[in-house]
Structure formats: C-alpha cells, structure tokens
Short mmCIF file of C-alpha atoms in Angstrom, two decimals:
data_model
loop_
_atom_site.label_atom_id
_atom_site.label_comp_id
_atom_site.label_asym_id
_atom_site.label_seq_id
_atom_site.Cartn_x
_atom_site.Cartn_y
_atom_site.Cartn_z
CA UNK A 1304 0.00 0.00 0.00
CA UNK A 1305 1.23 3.36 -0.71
CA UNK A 1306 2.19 5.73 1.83
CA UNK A 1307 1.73 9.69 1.81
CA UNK A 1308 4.61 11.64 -0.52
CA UNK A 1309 5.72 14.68 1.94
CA UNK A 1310 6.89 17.55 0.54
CA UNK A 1311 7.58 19.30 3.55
CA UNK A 1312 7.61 23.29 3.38
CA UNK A 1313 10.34 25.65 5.52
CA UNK A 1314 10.13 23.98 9.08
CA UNK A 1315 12.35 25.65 11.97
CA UNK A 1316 12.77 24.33 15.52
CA UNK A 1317 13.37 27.09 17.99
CA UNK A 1318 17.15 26.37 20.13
CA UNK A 1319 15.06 24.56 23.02
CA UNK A 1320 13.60 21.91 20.60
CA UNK A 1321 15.91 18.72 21.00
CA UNK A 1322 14.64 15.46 21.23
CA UNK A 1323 17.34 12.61 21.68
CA UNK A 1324 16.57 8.33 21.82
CA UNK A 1325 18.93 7.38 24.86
CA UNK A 1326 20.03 10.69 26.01
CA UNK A 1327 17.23 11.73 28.09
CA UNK A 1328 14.89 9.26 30.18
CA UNK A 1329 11.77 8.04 28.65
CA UNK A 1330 9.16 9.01 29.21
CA UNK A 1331 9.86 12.58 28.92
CA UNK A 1332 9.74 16.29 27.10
CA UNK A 1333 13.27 15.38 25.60
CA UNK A 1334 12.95 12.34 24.49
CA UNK A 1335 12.53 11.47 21.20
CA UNK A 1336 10.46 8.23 21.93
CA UNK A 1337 7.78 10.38 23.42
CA UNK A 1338 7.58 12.80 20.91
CA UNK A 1339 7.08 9.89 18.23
CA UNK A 1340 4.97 7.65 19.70
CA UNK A 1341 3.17 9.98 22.58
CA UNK A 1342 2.65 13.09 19.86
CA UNK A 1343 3.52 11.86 16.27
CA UNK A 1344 1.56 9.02 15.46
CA UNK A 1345 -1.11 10.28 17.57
CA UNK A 1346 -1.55 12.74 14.72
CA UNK A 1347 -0.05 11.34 11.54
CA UNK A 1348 -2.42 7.78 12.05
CA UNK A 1349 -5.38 10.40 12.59
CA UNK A 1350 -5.15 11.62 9.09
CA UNK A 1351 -7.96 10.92 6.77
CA UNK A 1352 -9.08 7.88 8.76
CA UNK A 1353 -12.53 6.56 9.89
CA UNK A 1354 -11.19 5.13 13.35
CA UNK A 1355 -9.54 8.54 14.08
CA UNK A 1356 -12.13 9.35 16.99
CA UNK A 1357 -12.27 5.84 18.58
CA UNK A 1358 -9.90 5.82 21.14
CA UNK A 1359 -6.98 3.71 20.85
CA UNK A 1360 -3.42 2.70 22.37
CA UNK A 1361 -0.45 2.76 19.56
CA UNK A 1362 2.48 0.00 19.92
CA UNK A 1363 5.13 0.31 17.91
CA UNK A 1364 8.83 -0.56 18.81
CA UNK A 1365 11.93 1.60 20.43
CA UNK A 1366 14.53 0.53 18.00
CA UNK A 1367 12.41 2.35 15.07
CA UNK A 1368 13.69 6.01 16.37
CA UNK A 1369 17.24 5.94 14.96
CA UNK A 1370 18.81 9.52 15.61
CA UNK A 1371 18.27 12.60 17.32
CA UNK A 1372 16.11 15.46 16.27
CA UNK A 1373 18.30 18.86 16.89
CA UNK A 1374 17.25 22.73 16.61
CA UNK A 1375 16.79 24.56 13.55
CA UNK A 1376 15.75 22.95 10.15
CA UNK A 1377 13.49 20.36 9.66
CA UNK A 1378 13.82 18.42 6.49
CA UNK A 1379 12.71 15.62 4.99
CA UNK A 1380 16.22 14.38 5.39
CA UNK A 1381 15.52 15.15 9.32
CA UNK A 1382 12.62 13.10 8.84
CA UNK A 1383 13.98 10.02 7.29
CA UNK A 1384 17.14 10.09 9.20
CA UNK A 1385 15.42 10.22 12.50
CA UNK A 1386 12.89 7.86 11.73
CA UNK A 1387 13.77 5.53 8.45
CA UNK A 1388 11.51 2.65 8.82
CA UNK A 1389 8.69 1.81 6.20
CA UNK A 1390 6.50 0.01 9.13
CA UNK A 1391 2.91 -0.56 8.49
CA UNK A 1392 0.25 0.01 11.45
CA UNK A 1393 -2.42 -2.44 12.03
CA UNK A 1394 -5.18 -2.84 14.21
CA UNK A 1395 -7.68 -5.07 16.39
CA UNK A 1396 -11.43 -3.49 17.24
CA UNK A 1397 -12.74 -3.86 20.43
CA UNK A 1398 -10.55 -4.55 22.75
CA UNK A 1399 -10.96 -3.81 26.21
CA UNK A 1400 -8.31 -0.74 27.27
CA UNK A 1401 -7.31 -3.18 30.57
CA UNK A 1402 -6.27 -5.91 27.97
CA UNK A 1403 -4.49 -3.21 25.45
CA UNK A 1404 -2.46 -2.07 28.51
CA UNK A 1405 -1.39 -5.97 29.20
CA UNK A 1406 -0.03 -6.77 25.87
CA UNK A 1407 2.56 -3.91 25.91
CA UNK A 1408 3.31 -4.94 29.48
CA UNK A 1409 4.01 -8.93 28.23
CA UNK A 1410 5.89 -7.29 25.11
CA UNK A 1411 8.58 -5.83 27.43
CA UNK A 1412 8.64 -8.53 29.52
CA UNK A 1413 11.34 -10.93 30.05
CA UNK A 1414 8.96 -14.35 29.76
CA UNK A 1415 7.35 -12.46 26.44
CA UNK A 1416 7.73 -15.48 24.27
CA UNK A 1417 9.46 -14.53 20.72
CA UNK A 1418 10.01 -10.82 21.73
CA UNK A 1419 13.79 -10.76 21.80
CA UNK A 1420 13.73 -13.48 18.28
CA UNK A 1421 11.85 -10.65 16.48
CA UNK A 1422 13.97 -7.99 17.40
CA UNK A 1423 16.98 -9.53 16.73
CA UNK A 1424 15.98 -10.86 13.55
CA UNK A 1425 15.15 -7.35 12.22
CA UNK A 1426 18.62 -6.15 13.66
CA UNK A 1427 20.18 -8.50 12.04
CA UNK A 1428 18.74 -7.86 8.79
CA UNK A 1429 20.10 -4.15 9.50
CA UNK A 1430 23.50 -4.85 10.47
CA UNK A 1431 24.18 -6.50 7.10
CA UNK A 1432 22.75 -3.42 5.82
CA UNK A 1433 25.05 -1.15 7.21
CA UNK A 1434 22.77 -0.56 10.25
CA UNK A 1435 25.11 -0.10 13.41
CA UNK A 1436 22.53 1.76 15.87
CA UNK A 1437 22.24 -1.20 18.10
CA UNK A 1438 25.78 -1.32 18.57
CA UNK A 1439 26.31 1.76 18.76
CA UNK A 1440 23.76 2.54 21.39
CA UNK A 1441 25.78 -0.41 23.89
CA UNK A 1442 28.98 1.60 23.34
CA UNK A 1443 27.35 4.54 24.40
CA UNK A 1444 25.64 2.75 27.20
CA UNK A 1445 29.20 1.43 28.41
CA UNK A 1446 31.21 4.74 28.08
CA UNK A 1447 28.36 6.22 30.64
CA UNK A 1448 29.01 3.27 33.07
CA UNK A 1449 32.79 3.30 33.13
CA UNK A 1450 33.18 7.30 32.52
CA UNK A 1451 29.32 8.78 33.30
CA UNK A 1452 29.49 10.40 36.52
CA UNK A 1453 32.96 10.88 36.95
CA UNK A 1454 33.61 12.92 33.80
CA UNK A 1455 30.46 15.01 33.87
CA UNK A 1456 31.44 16.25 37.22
CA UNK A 1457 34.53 17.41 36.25
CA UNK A 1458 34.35 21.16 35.14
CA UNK A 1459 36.88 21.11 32.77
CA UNK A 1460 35.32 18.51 30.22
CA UNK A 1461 33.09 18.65 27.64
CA UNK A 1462 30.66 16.01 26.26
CA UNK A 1463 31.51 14.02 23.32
CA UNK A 1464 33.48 10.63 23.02
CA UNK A 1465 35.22 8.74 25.27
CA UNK A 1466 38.40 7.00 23.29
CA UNK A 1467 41.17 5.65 23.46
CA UNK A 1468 44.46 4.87 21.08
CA UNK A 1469 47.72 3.52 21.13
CA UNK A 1470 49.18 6.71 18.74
CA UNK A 1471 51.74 8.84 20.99
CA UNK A 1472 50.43 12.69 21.97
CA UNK A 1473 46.75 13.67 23.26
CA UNK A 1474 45.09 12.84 20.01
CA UNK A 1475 41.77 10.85 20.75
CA UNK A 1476 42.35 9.99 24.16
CA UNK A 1477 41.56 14.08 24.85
CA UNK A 1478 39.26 13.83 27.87
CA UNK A 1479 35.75 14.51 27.12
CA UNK A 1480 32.60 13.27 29.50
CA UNK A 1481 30.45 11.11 28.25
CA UNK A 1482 26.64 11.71 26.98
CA UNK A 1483 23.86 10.07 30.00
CA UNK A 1484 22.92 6.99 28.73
CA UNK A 1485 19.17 5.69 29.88
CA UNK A 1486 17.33 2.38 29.44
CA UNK A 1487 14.86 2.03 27.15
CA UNK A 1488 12.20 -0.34 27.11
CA UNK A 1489 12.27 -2.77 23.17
CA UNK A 1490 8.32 -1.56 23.10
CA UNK A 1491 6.48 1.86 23.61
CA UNK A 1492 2.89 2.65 23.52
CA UNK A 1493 0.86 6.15 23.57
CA UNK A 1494 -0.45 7.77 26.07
CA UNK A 1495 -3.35 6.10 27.39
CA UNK A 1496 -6.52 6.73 26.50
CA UNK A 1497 -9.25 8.10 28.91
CA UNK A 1498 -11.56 5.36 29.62
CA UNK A 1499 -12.35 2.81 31.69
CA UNK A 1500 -10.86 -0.48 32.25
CA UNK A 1501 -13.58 -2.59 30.62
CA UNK A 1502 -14.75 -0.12 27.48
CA UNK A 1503 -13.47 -1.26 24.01
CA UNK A 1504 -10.74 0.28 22.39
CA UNK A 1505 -8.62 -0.10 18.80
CA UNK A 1506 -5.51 -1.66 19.65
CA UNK A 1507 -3.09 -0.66 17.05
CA UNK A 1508 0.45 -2.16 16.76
CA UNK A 1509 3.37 -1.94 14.15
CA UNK A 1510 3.03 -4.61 11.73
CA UNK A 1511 6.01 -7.24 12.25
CA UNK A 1512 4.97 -7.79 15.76
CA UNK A 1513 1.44 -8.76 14.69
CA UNK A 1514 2.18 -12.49 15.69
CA UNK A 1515 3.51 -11.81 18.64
CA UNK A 1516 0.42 -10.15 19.74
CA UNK A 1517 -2.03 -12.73 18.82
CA UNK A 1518 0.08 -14.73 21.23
CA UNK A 1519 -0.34 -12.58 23.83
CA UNK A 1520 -3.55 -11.53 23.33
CA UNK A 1521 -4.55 -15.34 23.60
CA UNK A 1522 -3.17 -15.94 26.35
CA UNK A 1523 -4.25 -13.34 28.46
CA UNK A 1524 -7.85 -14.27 27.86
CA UNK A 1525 -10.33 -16.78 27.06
CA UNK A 1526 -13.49 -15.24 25.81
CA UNK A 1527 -12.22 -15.02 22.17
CA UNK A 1528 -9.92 -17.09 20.01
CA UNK A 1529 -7.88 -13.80 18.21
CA UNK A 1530 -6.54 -14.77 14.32
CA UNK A 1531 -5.04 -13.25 11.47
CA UNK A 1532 -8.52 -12.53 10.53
CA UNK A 1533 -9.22 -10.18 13.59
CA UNK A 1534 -6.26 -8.17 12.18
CA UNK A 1535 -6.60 -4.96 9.71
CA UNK A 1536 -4.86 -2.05 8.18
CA UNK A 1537 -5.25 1.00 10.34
CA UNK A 1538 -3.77 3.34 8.18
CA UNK A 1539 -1.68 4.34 4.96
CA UNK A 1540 0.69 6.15 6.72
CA UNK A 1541 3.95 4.61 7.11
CA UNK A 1542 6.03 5.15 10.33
CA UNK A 1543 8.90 6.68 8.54
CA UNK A 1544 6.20 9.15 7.62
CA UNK A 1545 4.45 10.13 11.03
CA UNK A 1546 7.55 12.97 12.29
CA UNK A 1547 7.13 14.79 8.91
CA UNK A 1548 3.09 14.86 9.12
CA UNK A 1549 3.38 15.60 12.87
CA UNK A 1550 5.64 18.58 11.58
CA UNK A 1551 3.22 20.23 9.00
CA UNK A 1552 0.50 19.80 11.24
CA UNK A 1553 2.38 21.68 14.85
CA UNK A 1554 5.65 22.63 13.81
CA UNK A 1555 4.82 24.42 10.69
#
C-alpha cells in the first residue's frame, strides 16, 4: 500500500527543541520516543481515517527512532534520518483498554515469548545493511558506566566521546565526558486513553509484531480465540512518515 509523498515546506525548531533516543529518560519532554509515539503518530495515524475518533493505544517498537532530532531545520532528510523505517500500522477493534495495557506490558517482559527473536531478527537484517545503531547505542551505554558520573562532574570537560588509542600525543584519548545513557524499554505505547478499564478500544500495533500479539492476546484471555482474521490495516501512513506529518500539522 502506498504511503503519503511529503513535501515538507520551511520547518524551523526554535534552540530549546531537542529530542534525543537514549540521552534523556523516557518518558519525557526530551525524548525522542515520546515525541514519536506519545505526539507523532497520535496525529499522523489520525489523518484521513474513519477510526480517528475511537480511542486507541499505539504499539510500535523503540529501535524504530534511529537519531536525534536537533534545533533549527526540519527536512525531509531530518525526517527520514530520524525515523527511516517503512513500518505498516495495524489494528484489532474492540478490545478492552485493561487488555491493550497488558499486551505492551508482556511485550517488554522478560517471559514475552518470541520478543527478543523478532527484534533480533530485524537487527540483524540491518547490520548487514550497514545498520550499526544497536551497537552503537551499547557503546554509548558502556562509556556512561565506566566514565558517566565521573567525567560530567569534572568542570573542565566537555561532552563528546570517550576514546582511546595507542598513537603517541593527546590525540583521541583528549578527555571529554560522556553523553547520559538511559534504558529504554524494546516496546512503547501512547499515552493512554481516557476510559475505563472494561470499554473497548482499537488496539493498534506496528506490523512485524502482529504475531507476537495474537500470542499474547490469547493468552491473556479466554473469551475469544484472536486470528489473522481479527487483524486490519489501520492506516496508509507509514512510520517513517508520522515525524514529517506531525511537523506540517504543529511545527509548521
């Protein structure tokens, strides 16, 4: 199915508009996880579709937000760097918001049968592509243990890399303290919606977890047997798509 072309017009974030993956704790104002999943495709999953008013609790997976978005510009380049995945974004009717909130809960969880195959199947597939985010992010996460709190205390350092090198003189071993590091769960979700426990919401997902889901879904209940069949297209919109939508529509 084919996506919405963006031509995005002159967009400008003001200085105070960062948004970074790993640097600052999700949830939060500065984290780009929020903004995607919490704001974004809130919006860009809203456009031109029948189910917009229903309420409904997006899933969609961490590992899809690949860079930060800085001050300044906003491109389609911006776009596409920060978020590159093609993702499709299916949905279940009438699922009960109490049930919704357990399948992201079992997704992040440690027993969550097939959760950590998936991912690393699809980070697989990326390495060989060139894709190094994953290992990039547990270097990142390693210079903050060993260097973290130590460097960023010191006055005299500023943030960047933390090398080293075997080549005589300062060269990359110049001190620098290392960026905060935080945790991040494999699975987000949206903010949840207002209603009670037992009233029937769309549960919408990205679409190579839909498996996965079914599982869980199956398990966590007995009144209903859910299949393939219980599974449709939510919207056109692509997930690579959803920052430069949510940009025309508030940013512009």
């Amino acid at each position: 199915m084919d996506g919405i072309i963006l031509n995005l017009p002159k967009i400008s974030l003001s200085p105070g508009d960062t948004w970074i993956p790993t640097v600052a704790p999700y949830p939060s104002d500065g984290s780009s996880l929020s903004l995607f999943v919490a704001e974004a495709l809130p919006v860009a999953l809203a456009v031109n579709n029948p189910r917009a008013s229903i309420p409904n609790l997006i899933i969609t997976n961490s590992g899809s937000q690949r860079f930060d978005i800085y001050a300044g510009p906003f491109t389609k380049n911006s776009q596409l760097t920060a978020s590159p995945f093609a993702d499709l974004f299916q949905y279940i009717p009438g699922i009960k918001s109490s049930l919704a909130n357990q399948v992201l809960a079992s997704l992040n969880g440690a027993g969550a049968a097939g959760r950590r195959d998936i991912l690393e199947e699809r980070e697989s597939v990326e390495y060989g592509l060139g894709n190094v985010d994953k290992r990039y992010k547990q270097w990142l996460q390693d210079m903050d243990r060993r260097h973290g709190v130590e460097g960023r205390s010191a006055q005299n350092q500023t943030l960047g890399y933390v090398t080293t090198d075997s080549c005589p003189g300062v060269g990359d071993d110049t001190l620098h303290a290392p960026l905060p590091y935080y945790s991040i769960p494999d699975f987000i979700a949206s903010n949840q919606p207002a209603v009670a426990d037992d009233d029937l919401i769309d549960l919408v997902f990205v679409d190579f977890i839909e498996s996965q889901v079914l599982v869980i879904l199956n398990g966590a209940q007995k009144d209903k047997v859910y299949s393939t069949a219980d599974v449709n297209i939510y919207s056109s919109v692509l997930a690579t798509e959803a920052l430069g939508i949510f940009a025309q529509a508030t940013w512009n």
